[in-house]
Every structure is written in C-alpha cells, then in structure tokens.
Amino acid sequence: MSPGNRKPDTARRAFSEQEDGSYATSLRGLELLREPLLNKGTAFTPEEREELLLDGLLPPVTESLDQQVHRVYAQYRAQPTDLLKNVYLEALRDRNETLYYRLLGDHLREMLPIVYDPTVAQAIETYSHEYRRPRGVFLSVDDPGGIERAFANLGLGPDDVDLIVASDAEEILGIGDWGVGGGAGIAAGKLAVYTAAAGVDPDRVIPVALDVGTDNEALLNDPAYVGNRHSRVRGKRYDDFIDAYVTAATKMFPGAMLHWEDFGPSNARRILEKYTGRISTFNDDMQGTGAIVLAAMLSAVKVSGLPMRDQRIVVFGAGTAGIGIADQLRDAMIRDGLDHEEATRRIWPIDRQGLLTDDMSGLRDFQVPYARPAGEGGGGLEEVVARVKPTMLLGTSTSHGAFTEKIVRTMASNVERPVIFPISNPTERIEAMPGDLIRWTDGRALVATGVPIDPITHNSITFVIGQANNALLYPGLGLGVIVSRARRVSRGMLQAAAEAVAGLVDPTLPGASLLPQVDNLREISATVAVAVAEQADREQLARTTLRDPVQQVQDAMWHPRYRPVRARER
C-alpha cells in the first residue's frame, strides 16, 4: 500500500483500496465501467462479472492486460497526428487508467512528447472545444470561499493525498496564457508523468486549475471557452486567492507536496519564496530546471576537471528559468568553497537589454542580486563572451541561433572544454544546434540541450547529446518527498537529486552523454527518490522513519496492474 496509510472502506467514496491491495466498491454495472481507476474492461474475471453485475455488459472473452495493451498500442499508432494521439491517450485515460499507464510505461520514450511537452501545448489550445471529462478541481478567483468545498467534493481524507499540482496557466510551455484549459491540461499532464516515470499513485494526486481569468483575447471572445471571462486578476486579490488555496490544501491534505507549474515570471518566484520555508512545495520551472542543468554541469565538471568554484558562467536569458538555474549553480559553487558574494559574481546574466547592470530600471527582484556593477561595462552576448571568457554558456533565451559560430569559437579559444547548454525549446527556438557546436569546437564542447537530439558523429567519434529533460528529475524528487514525508523541499534535497542523476552516467567516455537517456525513467526516478529521501532524513526534514530507503521507495511505487475488485454494500 502506498505511503499515507489510506484507511480502508472510506464511506465518502464509492471505492477504497484494501490492505491486500484489492479494491472494494459500491459501484455496480455500468457505473463501475465508467470509473477509470476500477474499470478493467474485458479483463474482469467471470467471478467479478457476476458479483459486480457486469454479465452481459462486456464481450464474453476474458483478456489479459498484455492482450489489451497490444490492441490499444495498435490503435494509438493508427492516429495520423501527434495531437490525435494525445486525444486518443486522454480518452483511454478517461475510461481505464491502469491500461493507460501500462501503455504509457511500456512506450514512455515514444509517448512522453505526446502526453506532455510539446504536444500537450496543442491539446491545451483546443481544450474548450475538445472538452470531455473534467479531471481534478477547478478553483475560481471569483469564489475563493468555495475552495474547501471543491476539495471536499473529491471525497478524500487528510491521509489520502500525496501530491497536488496547480497552475494558473500564465506561461504555458512557451505558448503563453491559456486560461483554465492551460491550468487543467498542464496539471493533469504533469501528474501523468509523475505516475508513469516514478510510480506516484494516480489515486493519491490532485490536478488543480487556478482560474484567475485570462488576458488571451482569443479565449475571452471564444463562445466555447469554459473559464472565467475576464482579464487576469493581479495584485492583492490574486495573492489572497493563492493564499486561500495554500491554506485549504495544507489544512485538508497536510501530507501533500504542493507543486507549482507554469506561473508567470511576476508570480512564480515570489510565490515559491513565500511558502518554501513553511510547507512542502516545489516549482519545476525554476527548481526542476535548475537541478537537471546542475546534474549536466556536474557531469561536465568530471570531464573538464575544472571545479565548480572556478567556473565563469554566462546565462543568456535572465528570466525565471535562467535565474532559477543560476541559483542552483551558485549554490553548487558555494558548496565547493566560495562565499555567497564570490559565487554570485561568477555569473553574468544577459537579457533582451544586454548584460544586466545595477543601474538598469525595471529589473525584477530575482535579477537584482546578479546585476553587474554599472562601471564593469554592459554589452550583448558577443561582447560579454569576448570579455568574460566564460567556461560555461547557458541558453534559456528562446532566441534561435543566438550562439553564433563567432561567439562559440571565441569561447572555445579561451577554454579547453567549453560547456555549452542551449536548453531552450522547442527546436525552432534553440540557441544553437549541437552538431554545429561540436564542429565549431572540433569536438571539445560539452553539450546538453532541452530537446531530444540524435547522436552526432565527428572525427569518427559518436557524440550522444544529453537532454536536460526535467522528467529525469522531478518525478523521483516527488517520490522521495512522498516516501520521507518531508516537511519541505530543501536546497540540499535538490542537490541530492542532481547528484543522483549525474551519477547514472559515465561522461568521461569519448562522446558520452552528460545525462542519462529517458528509456528507463522508473529506474532513474527510484535512484533519485532514494537520494532525496536520505537527504531529507539527514536534514531532519523527514516525518517518517527511514529504516530501508531503497525498499521503502520500491514499496511506494504504484504499478499499472489489474487488482481484484470486490463488491461492498451500497
């Protein structure tokens, strides 16, 4: 049974998990077939069909899960576009969650871009027109008093929830503000990856759409739009709504980690900093991205031999993600012997207006610590690279081609193993293609990207390009928090997660990837979860005893297999 000690036979719900892993339910017949977590379709046994009043409601054959997976995979492959594949998978998830997660787990590398970035962005854009089955809860800024009522209507008790993913959909995957559909779609998509990659129990999570309005005129003028029809609420009313959400969620589900996803730059960091010392909370856009880039950097350090304390880092794209990564790289330099000020001064952030300097107006609060003294000189990327002679060049700008041949060759002339991470996505927004980086540096560049890239051969060496995919890290981090029941997510836990990911590859081999591939995310997530749980225990943040973290992580992982379903009294 998953952590959280679910109480059997909770009367508020139509079904409950039993101590032996089976389900007991008051549902019968068609009602049961409409419950996606219990529905097994043709896999219901003859005995279950009789007991649960399913006789005659299903074809007479009894099939195995393997047989069903074979059929639905063929149906999936028959879909002509990625968007229709996403729609097909969501429809499967709506009718049979076990079959959905088994299919997804069997083909995770192939399907990850379909259920999440980039295809989920297309699905979000059509959410109101393709609206089907609601998932999770929809909380409105116009009804903050209804938040507890909405959560209560799920029928879940205080020990029944491990993870809540919430989004206000202001900055969805590079496509911007997509209102209630963006919040609902991105939260549900993120949780699908948590379950497929790390075995987080899908019955113990809640996706939350925080509907604060939208500034997307196309949505506001679309008759089919299902969200609040007013502009985005900001300021005190917005903050009060977020606080009401946090208060209700932590009161009703005190063991749950609150995950923030795709908030705008004016809110994301501020919200995280407000709550991070008080509750178990995590922002993947900032902390997850920072930790996976740190993992790649730790691998690069093993190859270059240049310690973190000696790095000179230029960050091109000083937004929420860029500065979030800078924070974790700075923390790693501090752990390697620098003081806070020295580490901060080893990072040069560049945004649209050029190198950030302390005499600029309009700097965001999270940019201010990294702004260079005005007398040091500003300039664009080319000038800064020539002057600073960076050892690492990080791209989070979404400016395609920004890392030009001249800039890269200038950098490579001053450092033996230049570390170049163009992690913007999708591909049409990447700062430089890895093949060019390898060629311009004669194979010396240590490269990781934010998009999947096929291997590159140069001078008879095949270079495997690691993808800084957050899915390598955040599912395991979440599972580690769940297993340890950590009171909060600390910097040390993020560092432990990054080190665990980096430890899964040997980057010193010629052409080796700096990061593991996504082929076996379950194994990666389990490794990360153990490291995170152990770090939480070391920092005295764990709220449970960790006697055997490896086994406790394995025991906590939900597996998509059919369980016996038994009738209970209505």
Coordinates of C-alpha atoms in Angstrom, one line a residue:
M1 CA 0.0 0.0 0.0
S2 CA 1.3 3.5 -0.8
P3 CA 2.5 5.8 1.9
G4 CA -0.1 7.8 3.6
N5 CA -1.8 4.8 5.3
R6 CA -5.1 5.0 3.4
K7 CA -8.0 3.9 5.6
P8 CA -9.9 1.0 4.0
D9 CA -13.6 1.4 3.2
T10 CA -13.8 5.2 3.3
A11 CA -17.5 5.8 3.2
R12 CA -17.3 9.1 1.4
R13 CA -16.0 7.4 -1.8
A14 CA -17.6 4.7 -4.0
F15 CA -14.5 2.6 -3.7
S16 CA -11.4 2.1 -1.5
E17 CA -8.2 0.2 -1.5
Q18 CA -7.9 -2.7 0.9
E19 CA -4.9 -3.9 2.9
D20 CA -4.4 -6.7 0.4
G21 CA -4.2 -4.2 -2.5
S22 CA -7.7 -5.1 -3.9
Y23 CA -10.5 -2.6 -4.3
A24 CA -13.9 -2.7 -2.6
T25 CA -16.6 -0.8 -4.3
S26 CA -20.3 0.0 -4.0
L27 CA -20.5 0.6 -7.8
R28 CA -22.2 -1.9 -10.0
G29 CA -22.8 -2.5 -13.7
L30 CA -22.4 0.5 -16.0
E31 CA -21.4 2.8 -13.1
L32 CA -18.4 0.6 -12.4
L33 CA -17.4 0.6 -16.1
R34 CA -17.4 4.4 -16.0
E35 CA -14.9 4.6 -13.1
P36 CA -11.5 4.7 -14.8
L37 CA -9.4 3.5 -11.9
L38 CA -11.5 0.4 -11.4
N39 CA -12.6 -0.4 -15.0
K40 CA -10.8 -3.4 -16.4
G41 CA -13.0 -3.8 -19.5
T42 CA -12.6 -7.3 -20.9
A43 CA -10.1 -8.2 -18.1
F44 CA -12.9 -8.6 -15.5
T45 CA -13.0 -12.2 -14.4
P46 CA -16.2 -14.3 -14.7
E47 CA -16.5 -14.2 -10.9
E48 CA -16.1 -10.4 -10.8
R49 CA -18.6 -10.0 -13.6
E50 CA -21.2 -12.0 -11.6
E51 CA -20.5 -10.3 -8.3
L52 CA -20.4 -6.8 -9.8
L53 CA -23.5 -7.1 -12.1
L54 CA -21.4 -6.9 -15.3
D55 CA -22.8 -10.0 -17.0
G56 CA -23.9 -9.2 -20.5
L57 CA -22.3 -5.7 -20.4
L58 CA -19.0 -6.9 -21.8
P59 CA -18.0 -9.3 -24.6
P60 CA -17.8 -12.8 -23.3
V61 CA -14.0 -13.2 -23.7
T62 CA -11.7 -12.6 -20.7
E63 CA -8.5 -10.9 -21.8
S64 CA -5.2 -10.2 -20.0
L65 CA -3.7 -6.7 -19.6
D66 CA -1.0 -7.7 -22.1
Q67 CA -3.6 -8.5 -24.8
Q68 CA -5.3 -5.2 -24.2
V69 CA -2.1 -3.3 -24.4
H70 CA -1.3 -4.9 -27.8
R71 CA -4.7 -3.7 -29.1
V72 CA -4.6 -0.1 -27.8
Y73 CA -1.0 0.4 -29.0
A74 CA -2.1 -0.5 -32.5
Q75 CA -5.0 1.9 -32.2
Y76 CA -2.6 4.6 -30.9
R77 CA -0.1 4.1 -33.8
A78 CA -3.0 4.4 -36.2
Q79 CA -3.7 8.0 -35.2
P80 CA -2.4 10.3 -38.0
T81 CA -1.1 13.2 -36.0
D82 CA 0.5 13.8 -32.6
L83 CA -2.5 15.8 -31.5
L84 CA -4.9 13.0 -32.3
K85 CA -2.5 10.6 -30.5
N86 CA -2.8 12.9 -27.4
V87 CA -6.6 12.9 -27.7
Y88 CA -6.6 9.1 -28.0
L89 CA -4.5 8.7 -24.9
E90 CA -6.6 11.1 -22.9
A91 CA -9.8 9.2 -23.9
L92 CA -8.1 5.9 -22.9
R93 CA -7.1 7.5 -19.6
D94 CA -10.7 8.6 -19.1
R95 CA -12.0 5.1 -19.3
N96 CA -9.2 2.8 -18.0
E97 CA -6.3 4.4 -16.0
T98 CA -4.5 1.1 -15.5
L99 CA -4.4 0.3 -19.2
Y100 CA -3.4 3.9 -20.0
Y101 CA -0.4 3.9 -17.6
R102 CA 0.7 0.4 -18.6
L103 CA 0.7 1.5 -22.3
L104 CA 2.5 4.7 -21.4
G105 CA 5.0 2.9 -19.3
D106 CA 5.8 0.4 -22.0
H107 CA 6.4 3.1 -24.5
L108 CA 7.4 6.1 -22.4
R109 CA 10.3 7.4 -24.5
E110 CA 7.9 7.4 -27.6
M111 CA 4.9 8.8 -25.7
L112 CA 6.4 11.4 -23.4
P113 CA 6.4 14.1 -26.0
I114 CA 2.7 13.2 -26.7
V115 CA 1.4 13.3 -23.2
Y116 CA 3.5 16.3 -22.2
D117 CA 5.8 18.8 -24.0
P118 CA 5.4 19.6 -26.9
T119 CA 2.1 18.0 -27.9
V120 CA 0.2 18.9 -24.8
A121 CA 0.5 22.5 -25.8
Q122 CA -1.6 21.8 -28.9
A123 CA -4.2 20.0 -26.8
I124 CA -4.4 22.9 -24.4
E125 CA -5.1 25.3 -27.2
T126 CA -8.2 23.3 -28.1
Y127 CA -9.2 22.4 -24.6
S128 CA -12.6 24.2 -24.5
H129 CA -13.6 22.8 -27.9
E130 CA -12.5 19.3 -27.1
Y131 CA -13.8 19.4 -23.5
R132 CA -14.6 15.9 -22.3
R133 CA -14.3 14.6 -18.8
P134 CA -13.2 17.0 -16.1
R135 CA -10.1 16.0 -14.1
G136 CA -9.2 17.3 -10.6
V137 CA -10.6 20.6 -9.3
F138 CA -11.2 24.0 -10.8
L139 CA -10.8 26.8 -8.4
S140 CA -12.0 30.3 -9.3
V141 CA -10.6 33.6 -8.1
D142 CA -14.3 34.8 -8.1
D143 CA -15.2 32.2 -5.5
P144 CA -12.3 31.9 -3.0
G145 CA -14.8 30.8 -0.4
G146 CA -15.6 27.7 -2.4
I147 CA -12.0 26.2 -2.4
E148 CA -12.5 23.9 0.6
R149 CA -15.9 22.8 -0.7
A150 CA -14.3 21.9 -4.1
F151 CA -11.6 19.8 -2.4
A152 CA -14.2 18.2 -0.1
N153 CA -16.3 17.1 -3.1
L154 CA -13.4 14.8 -4.1
G155 CA -14.3 12.6 -1.1
L156 CA -10.7 12.4 0.0
G157 CA -9.5 12.3 3.6
P158 CA -6.4 14.1 5.2
D159 CA -4.2 11.0 4.6
D160 CA -5.4 10.3 1.1
V161 CA -3.3 12.8 -0.9
D162 CA 0.5 12.8 -1.6
L163 CA 0.8 15.4 -4.3
I164 CA -1.1 18.4 -5.7
V165 CA 0.0 20.1 -9.0
A166 CA -1.5 23.5 -9.6
S167 CA -1.2 26.0 -12.4
D168 CA -2.7 29.4 -13.2
A169 CA -1.6 28.9 -16.8
E170 CA 0.0 32.3 -17.4
E171 CA 3.1 30.9 -19.1
I172 CA 2.2 27.5 -20.7
L173 CA 5.2 25.8 -22.4
G174 CA 6.2 28.8 -24.5
I175 CA 2.7 29.4 -25.8
G176 CA 1.7 31.9 -23.1
D177 CA -1.6 32.5 -21.4
W178 CA -4.2 29.8 -22.0
G179 CA -6.6 30.3 -19.1
V180 CA -8.5 27.4 -17.4
G181 CA -7.7 24.9 -20.1
G182 CA -4.0 25.5 -19.7
G183 CA -4.1 25.1 -16.0
A184 CA -6.2 21.9 -16.2
G185 CA -4.2 20.4 -19.1
I186 CA -0.7 21.1 -17.7
A187 CA -1.5 19.9 -14.2
A188 CA -3.0 16.7 -15.4
G189 CA -0.2 16.1 -17.9
K190 CA 2.5 16.7 -15.2
L191 CA 0.8 14.2 -12.9
A192 CA 0.7 11.6 -15.7
V193 CA 4.5 11.9 -15.9
Y194 CA 4.8 11.6 -12.1
T195 CA 2.9 8.3 -12.3
A196 CA 4.5 6.8 -15.4
A197 CA 8.0 7.8 -14.5
A198 CA 8.1 7.3 -10.7
G199 CA 5.0 5.3 -9.8
V200 CA 3.3 8.0 -7.9
D201 CA -0.2 6.6 -7.1
P202 CA -2.7 8.3 -9.5
D203 CA -5.4 7.9 -6.9
R204 CA -3.4 10.0 -4.4
V205 CA -2.9 13.1 -6.5
I206 CA -5.0 16.1 -7.5
P207 CA -4.5 18.4 -10.5
V208 CA -5.7 21.9 -9.8
A209 CA -6.6 24.6 -12.3
L210 CA -6.4 28.0 -10.7
D211 CA -8.7 30.2 -12.8
V212 CA -7.7 33.8 -12.2
G213 CA -9.0 34.9 -15.6
T214 CA -7.0 35.4 -18.8
D215 CA -5.5 38.1 -20.9
N216 CA -5.8 36.0 -24.0
E217 CA -8.4 37.9 -26.2
A218 CA -9.0 34.9 -28.4
L219 CA -10.2 32.9 -25.4
L220 CA -12.3 35.8 -24.0
N221 CA -14.0 36.1 -27.3
D222 CA -14.5 32.4 -27.9
P223 CA -18.1 31.3 -27.2
A224 CA -16.8 27.8 -26.3
Y225 CA -14.4 29.0 -23.7
V226 CA -15.2 27.3 -20.3
G227 CA -13.2 29.6 -18.0
N228 CA -13.7 32.9 -16.3
R229 CA -14.5 35.6 -18.9
H230 CA -12.4 38.5 -17.5
S231 CA -8.8 39.7 -17.6
R232 CA -6.3 38.2 -15.3
V233 CA -6.6 39.2 -11.7
R234 CA -3.4 40.6 -10.2
G235 CA -2.2 42.3 -7.0
K236 CA -3.7 41.7 -3.6
R237 CA -6.8 39.9 -4.8
Y238 CA -4.6 37.4 -6.6
D239 CA -2.3 36.9 -3.6
D240 CA -5.3 36.4 -1.3
F241 CA -6.6 33.7 -3.7
I242 CA -3.3 31.9 -3.8
D243 CA -3.1 32.1 0.0
A244 CA -6.6 30.7 0.3
Y245 CA -5.6 27.8 -1.9
V246 CA -2.5 27.0 0.1
T247 CA -4.4 27.3 3.4
A248 CA -7.1 25.0 2.3
A249 CA -4.8 22.4 0.6
T250 CA -2.4 22.2 3.5
K251 CA -5.3 22.0 6.1
M252 CA -7.2 19.3 4.3
F253 CA -4.2 17.3 3.0
P254 CA -1.4 18.0 5.4
G255 CA 1.0 15.4 3.9
A256 CA 0.8 16.6 0.3
M257 CA 3.6 18.3 -1.6
L258 CA 2.3 21.4 -3.5
H259 CA 3.8 21.6 -7.0
W260 CA 3.6 24.9 -8.9
E261 CA 3.6 24.8 -12.7
D262 CA 3.8 27.4 -15.5
F263 CA 3.2 30.5 -13.5
G264 CA 4.3 33.9 -15.0
P265 CA 7.6 35.5 -14.0
S266 CA 5.9 38.1 -11.9
N267 CA 4.4 35.4 -9.6
A268 CA 6.4 32.2 -9.9
R269 CA 9.4 33.1 -7.8
R270 CA 7.5 35.3 -5.4
I271 CA 5.0 32.5 -4.6
L272 CA 7.8 29.9 -4.1
E273 CA 9.8 32.1 -1.8
K274 CA 6.7 33.0 0.2
Y275 CA 5.8 29.4 1.0
T276 CA 9.0 27.3 0.6
G277 CA 10.1 27.7 4.3
R278 CA 6.6 26.9 5.6
I279 CA 5.3 23.9 3.6
S280 CA 6.5 21.1 1.3
T281 CA 6.4 22.9 -2.0
F282 CA 8.2 22.8 -5.4
N283 CA 8.3 24.8 -8.6
D284 CA 9.6 22.6 -11.5
D285 CA 10.1 25.6 -13.9
M286 CA 12.6 27.0 -11.5
Q287 CA 13.9 24.3 -9.2
G288 CA 13.5 21.3 -11.5
T289 CA 15.1 23.0 -14.5
G290 CA 17.9 24.3 -12.3
A291 CA 18.6 20.9 -10.8
I292 CA 18.6 19.0 -14.1
V293 CA 21.0 21.6 -15.6
L294 CA 23.2 21.2 -12.4
A295 CA 23.2 17.5 -13.0
A296 CA 24.6 18.0 -16.5
M297 CA 27.1 20.5 -15.2
L298 CA 28.3 18.1 -12.5
S299 CA 29.0 15.6 -15.3
A300 CA 30.8 18.3 -17.3
V301 CA 33.0 19.0 -14.4
K302 CA 34.0 15.4 -14.3
V303 CA 35.2 15.6 -17.9
S304 CA 36.8 19.1 -17.8
G305 CA 38.4 18.8 -14.4
L306 CA 37.6 22.4 -13.7
P307 CA 35.9 22.6 -10.3
M308 CA 32.6 24.5 -9.8
R309 CA 34.4 27.2 -7.8
D310 CA 36.5 28.1 -10.8
Q311 CA 33.6 28.3 -13.4
R312 CA 32.7 31.5 -15.2
I313 CA 29.0 31.3 -16.3
V314 CA 27.2 33.4 -18.8
V315 CA 23.4 33.0 -18.7
F316 CA 21.7 34.1 -21.9
G317 CA 18.1 34.6 -21.0
A318 CA 17.7 36.0 -17.5
G319 CA 14.1 35.1 -16.9
T320 CA 12.5 32.8 -14.3
A321 CA 14.2 29.7 -15.7
G322 CA 17.6 31.3 -16.3
I323 CA 17.9 32.8 -12.9
G324 CA 16.5 29.7 -11.3
I325 CA 19.3 27.7 -12.9
A326 CA 21.8 30.4 -11.9
D327 CA 20.7 30.0 -8.3
Q328 CA 21.5 26.3 -8.2
L329 CA 24.8 26.7 -10.0
R330 CA 25.7 29.5 -7.5
D331 CA 24.7 27.2 -4.6
A332 CA 27.0 24.4 -6.0
M333 CA 29.9 26.9 -6.2
I334 CA 29.3 27.8 -2.6
R335 CA 29.4 24.2 -1.6
D336 CA 32.7 24.0 -3.5
G337 CA 34.3 26.7 -1.3
L338 CA 33.2 30.1 -2.5
D339 CA 31.3 32.5 -0.3
H340 CA 27.9 33.8 -1.5
E341 CA 29.1 37.0 -3.0
E342 CA 32.0 35.4 -4.8
A343 CA 29.8 32.7 -6.3
T344 CA 27.2 35.3 -7.4
R345 CA 29.9 37.4 -9.1
R346 CA 30.9 34.4 -11.2
I347 CA 27.6 34.5 -13.1
W348 CA 26.9 37.0 -15.9
P349 CA 23.2 37.3 -16.8
I350 CA 22.2 38.7 -20.2
D351 CA 18.6 39.5 -21.2
R352 CA 17.0 41.5 -24.0
Q353 CA 18.6 44.7 -22.8
G354 CA 22.0 43.2 -22.7
L355 CA 24.2 42.3 -19.7
L356 CA 22.2 43.2 -16.5
T357 CA 23.8 46.0 -14.6
D358 CA 22.7 47.6 -11.3
D359 CA 21.9 51.0 -12.9
M360 CA 19.1 49.5 -15.1
S361 CA 15.5 50.3 -14.4
G362 CA 12.8 47.6 -14.3
L363 CA 15.0 44.7 -13.0
R364 CA 12.9 42.0 -11.4
D365 CA 13.7 41.3 -7.7
F366 CA 15.3 37.9 -8.6
Q367 CA 17.6 39.5 -11.2
V368 CA 18.9 42.2 -8.9
P369 CA 21.5 40.0 -7.0
Y370 CA 23.1 39.0 -10.3
A371 CA 23.2 42.5 -11.9
R372 CA 26.8 43.6 -12.5
P373 CA 28.2 46.9 -11.3
A374 CA 27.5 49.6 -13.9
G375 CA 31.1 50.5 -14.2
E376 CA 32.0 47.0 -15.3
G377 CA 30.5 47.5 -18.7
G378 CA 27.4 46.1 -20.4
G379 CA 27.1 44.8 -23.9
G380 CA 25.4 42.0 -25.7
L381 CA 26.3 38.3 -25.8
E382 CA 29.2 38.6 -28.3
E383 CA 30.9 41.3 -26.3
V384 CA 30.4 39.7 -23.0
V385 CA 31.8 36.3 -24.1
A386 CA 34.9 38.0 -25.5
R387 CA 35.4 40.0 -22.3
V388 CA 34.5 37.4 -19.6
K389 CA 36.0 34.3 -21.3
P390 CA 33.3 32.1 -19.8
T391 CA 33.8 28.4 -19.1
M392 CA 30.0 27.8 -19.4
L393 CA 27.4 29.3 -21.8
L394 CA 23.8 28.6 -20.9
G395 CA 20.9 29.5 -23.2
T396 CA 17.4 30.0 -21.9
S397 CA 16.5 32.8 -24.3
T398 CA 14.3 31.0 -26.9
S399 CA 16.3 33.0 -29.4
H400 CA 17.1 30.6 -32.3
G401 CA 20.7 30.8 -33.5
A402 CA 21.9 33.2 -30.8
F403 CA 25.0 31.2 -30.2
T404 CA 26.7 32.0 -33.4
E405 CA 29.9 30.4 -34.8
K406 CA 31.9 33.5 -34.0
I407 CA 30.7 33.5 -30.3
V408 CA 31.3 29.8 -29.9
R409 CA 34.8 29.9 -31.5
T410 CA 35.7 32.9 -29.3
M411 CA 34.6 31.0 -26.2
A412 CA 36.5 27.8 -27.3
S413 CA 39.7 29.8 -27.9
N414 CA 39.8 30.6 -24.2
V415 CA 38.8 27.3 -22.5
E416 CA 39.8 23.7 -23.3
R417 CA 36.4 22.1 -22.7
P418 CA 33.7 24.7 -23.2
V419 CA 30.4 23.8 -21.6
I420 CA 27.5 24.9 -23.8
F421 CA 23.9 24.2 -22.9
P422 CA 21.4 25.6 -25.3
I423 CA 18.3 24.3 -23.5
S424 CA 15.6 26.5 -25.0
N425 CA 12.8 24.5 -26.6
P426 CA 11.1 23.7 -28.9
T427 CA 13.8 23.0 -31.6
E428 CA 12.9 26.1 -33.6
R429 CA 13.9 28.2 -30.5
I430 CA 17.2 26.5 -29.6
E431 CA 20.2 28.9 -29.4
A432 CA 22.5 26.6 -31.5
M433 CA 22.3 23.1 -32.9
P434 CA 24.6 20.6 -31.2
G435 CA 26.1 19.4 -34.4
D436 CA 27.4 22.9 -35.1
L437 CA 28.7 23.3 -31.6
I438 CA 30.7 20.0 -31.9
R439 CA 32.0 21.1 -35.3
W440 CA 32.9 24.7 -34.3
T441 CA 34.9 23.4 -31.3
D442 CA 36.4 20.4 -33.1
G443 CA 34.6 18.0 -30.7
R444 CA 35.7 19.8 -27.5
A445 CA 32.3 21.2 -26.5
L446 CA 30.4 19.5 -23.7
V447 CA 26.8 19.9 -24.8
A448 CA 23.4 19.3 -23.3
T449 CA 20.1 20.5 -24.8
G450 CA 16.5 21.0 -23.9
V451 CA 15.2 19.0 -26.8
P452 CA 15.9 15.4 -28.0
I453 CA 18.8 15.3 -30.5
D454 CA 20.0 12.3 -32.5
P455 CA 23.7 11.2 -31.9
I456 CA 26.3 13.2 -33.9
T457 CA 29.4 11.7 -35.5
H458 CA 32.5 13.9 -35.7
N459 CA 36.1 12.7 -36.5
S460 CA 34.9 9.1 -36.1
I461 CA 33.5 9.8 -32.6
T462 CA 29.8 9.4 -31.9
F463 CA 28.5 12.1 -29.6
V464 CA 25.4 11.3 -27.6
I465 CA 23.7 14.6 -26.6
G466 CA 22.1 14.5 -23.2
Q467 CA 18.6 16.2 -23.0
A468 CA 18.1 18.4 -19.9
N469 CA 14.6 16.9 -19.5
N470 CA 13.1 17.7 -16.2
A471 CA 11.3 14.3 -16.3
L472 CA 14.7 12.8 -15.4
L473 CA 14.5 14.6 -12.0
Y474 CA 11.1 15.9 -10.7
P475 CA 9.2 12.6 -10.6
G476 CA 11.9 11.0 -8.5
L477 CA 12.2 14.1 -6.3
G478 CA 8.4 14.0 -5.7
L479 CA 8.6 10.3 -4.9
G480 CA 11.4 10.9 -2.4
V481 CA 9.4 13.6 -0.7
I482 CA 6.4 11.3 -0.5
V483 CA 8.4 8.4 0.9
S484 CA 10.1 10.6 3.5
R485 CA 7.0 12.8 4.1
A486 CA 9.4 15.7 4.0
R487 CA 8.2 18.9 5.7
R488 CA 9.7 21.0 2.9
V489 CA 11.9 20.7 -0.2
S490 CA 15.4 22.0 0.7
R491 CA 18.3 23.1 -1.4
G492 CA 20.2 20.0 -0.2
M493 CA 17.4 17.7 -1.5
L494 CA 17.6 19.4 -4.9
Q495 CA 21.4 19.0 -4.9
A496 CA 21.0 15.3 -3.9
A497 CA 18.6 14.8 -6.8
A498 CA 21.0 16.4 -9.2
E499 CA 23.9 14.3 -8.0
A500 CA 21.8 11.1 -8.2
V501 CA 21.0 11.8 -11.9
A502 CA 24.6 12.7 -12.7
G503 CA 25.8 9.5 -11.0
L504 CA 23.9 7.4 -13.5
V505 CA 26.2 8.1 -16.4
D506 CA 30.0 7.9 -17.1
P507 CA 30.6 11.2 -19.0
T508 CA 34.3 10.6 -19.3
L509 CA 33.9 8.1 -22.2
P510 CA 34.5 9.6 -25.6
G511 CA 31.3 11.2 -26.9
A512 CA 29.3 10.1 -23.8
S513 CA 26.2 11.9 -22.8
L514 CA 26.2 14.2 -19.8
L515 CA 22.8 12.9 -18.7
P516 CA 21.0 9.5 -18.7
Q517 CA 18.6 8.8 -21.5
V518 CA 14.9 8.6 -20.8
D519 CA 14.5 5.0 -21.7
N520 CA 14.1 3.8 -18.2
L521 CA 12.7 6.6 -16.2
R522 CA 11.4 4.3 -13.5
E523 CA 14.9 3.2 -12.6
I524 CA 16.2 6.8 -12.7
S525 CA 13.3 8.0 -10.6
A526 CA 13.9 5.3 -8.0
T527 CA 17.5 6.3 -7.7
V528 CA 16.6 9.9 -7.3
A529 CA 13.9 9.2 -4.8
V530 CA 16.3 7.3 -2.5
A531 CA 18.8 10.1 -2.6
V532 CA 16.2 12.7 -1.8
A533 CA 14.6 10.7 1.0
E534 CA 18.0 10.1 2.6
Q535 CA 18.9 13.8 2.3
A536 CA 15.6 14.8 3.9
D537 CA 16.4 12.4 6.8
R538 CA 19.9 13.9 7.2
E539 CA 18.4 17.3 7.4
Q540 CA 15.8 16.1 9.9
L541 CA 13.0 17.1 7.5
A542 CA 11.5 13.6 7.2
R543 CA 8.3 13.0 9.1
T544 CA 8.7 9.2 9.0
T545 CA 11.4 6.7 9.9
L546 CA 13.6 5.6 7.0
R547 CA 14.8 2.1 8.0
D548 CA 15.4 0.9 4.5
P549 CA 15.0 3.7 2.0
V550 CA 15.7 1.5 -1.1
Q551 CA 12.9 -0.9 -0.2
Q552 CA 10.6 1.9 1.0
V553 CA 10.9 3.6 -2.4
Q554 CA 10.2 0.3 -4.2
D555 CA 7.2 -0.4 -1.9
A556 CA 5.8 3.1 -2.6
M557 CA 5.8 2.8 -6.4
W558 CA 2.4 2.2 -7.9
H559 CA 2.4 -0.3 -10.8
P560 CA -0.2 -0.4 -13.5
R561 CA -1.6 -3.9 -13.0
Y562 CA -5.2 -5.1 -12.5
R563 CA -6.2 -5.7 -9.0
P564 CA -9.2 -7.8 -7.7
V565 CA -12.4 -5.8 -7.4
R566 CA -14.9 -6.9 -4.8
A567 CA -18.4 -5.7 -4.0
R568 CA -19.2 -3.9 -0.8
E569 CA -22.6 -2.8 0.4
R570 CA -24.0 0.4 -1.1

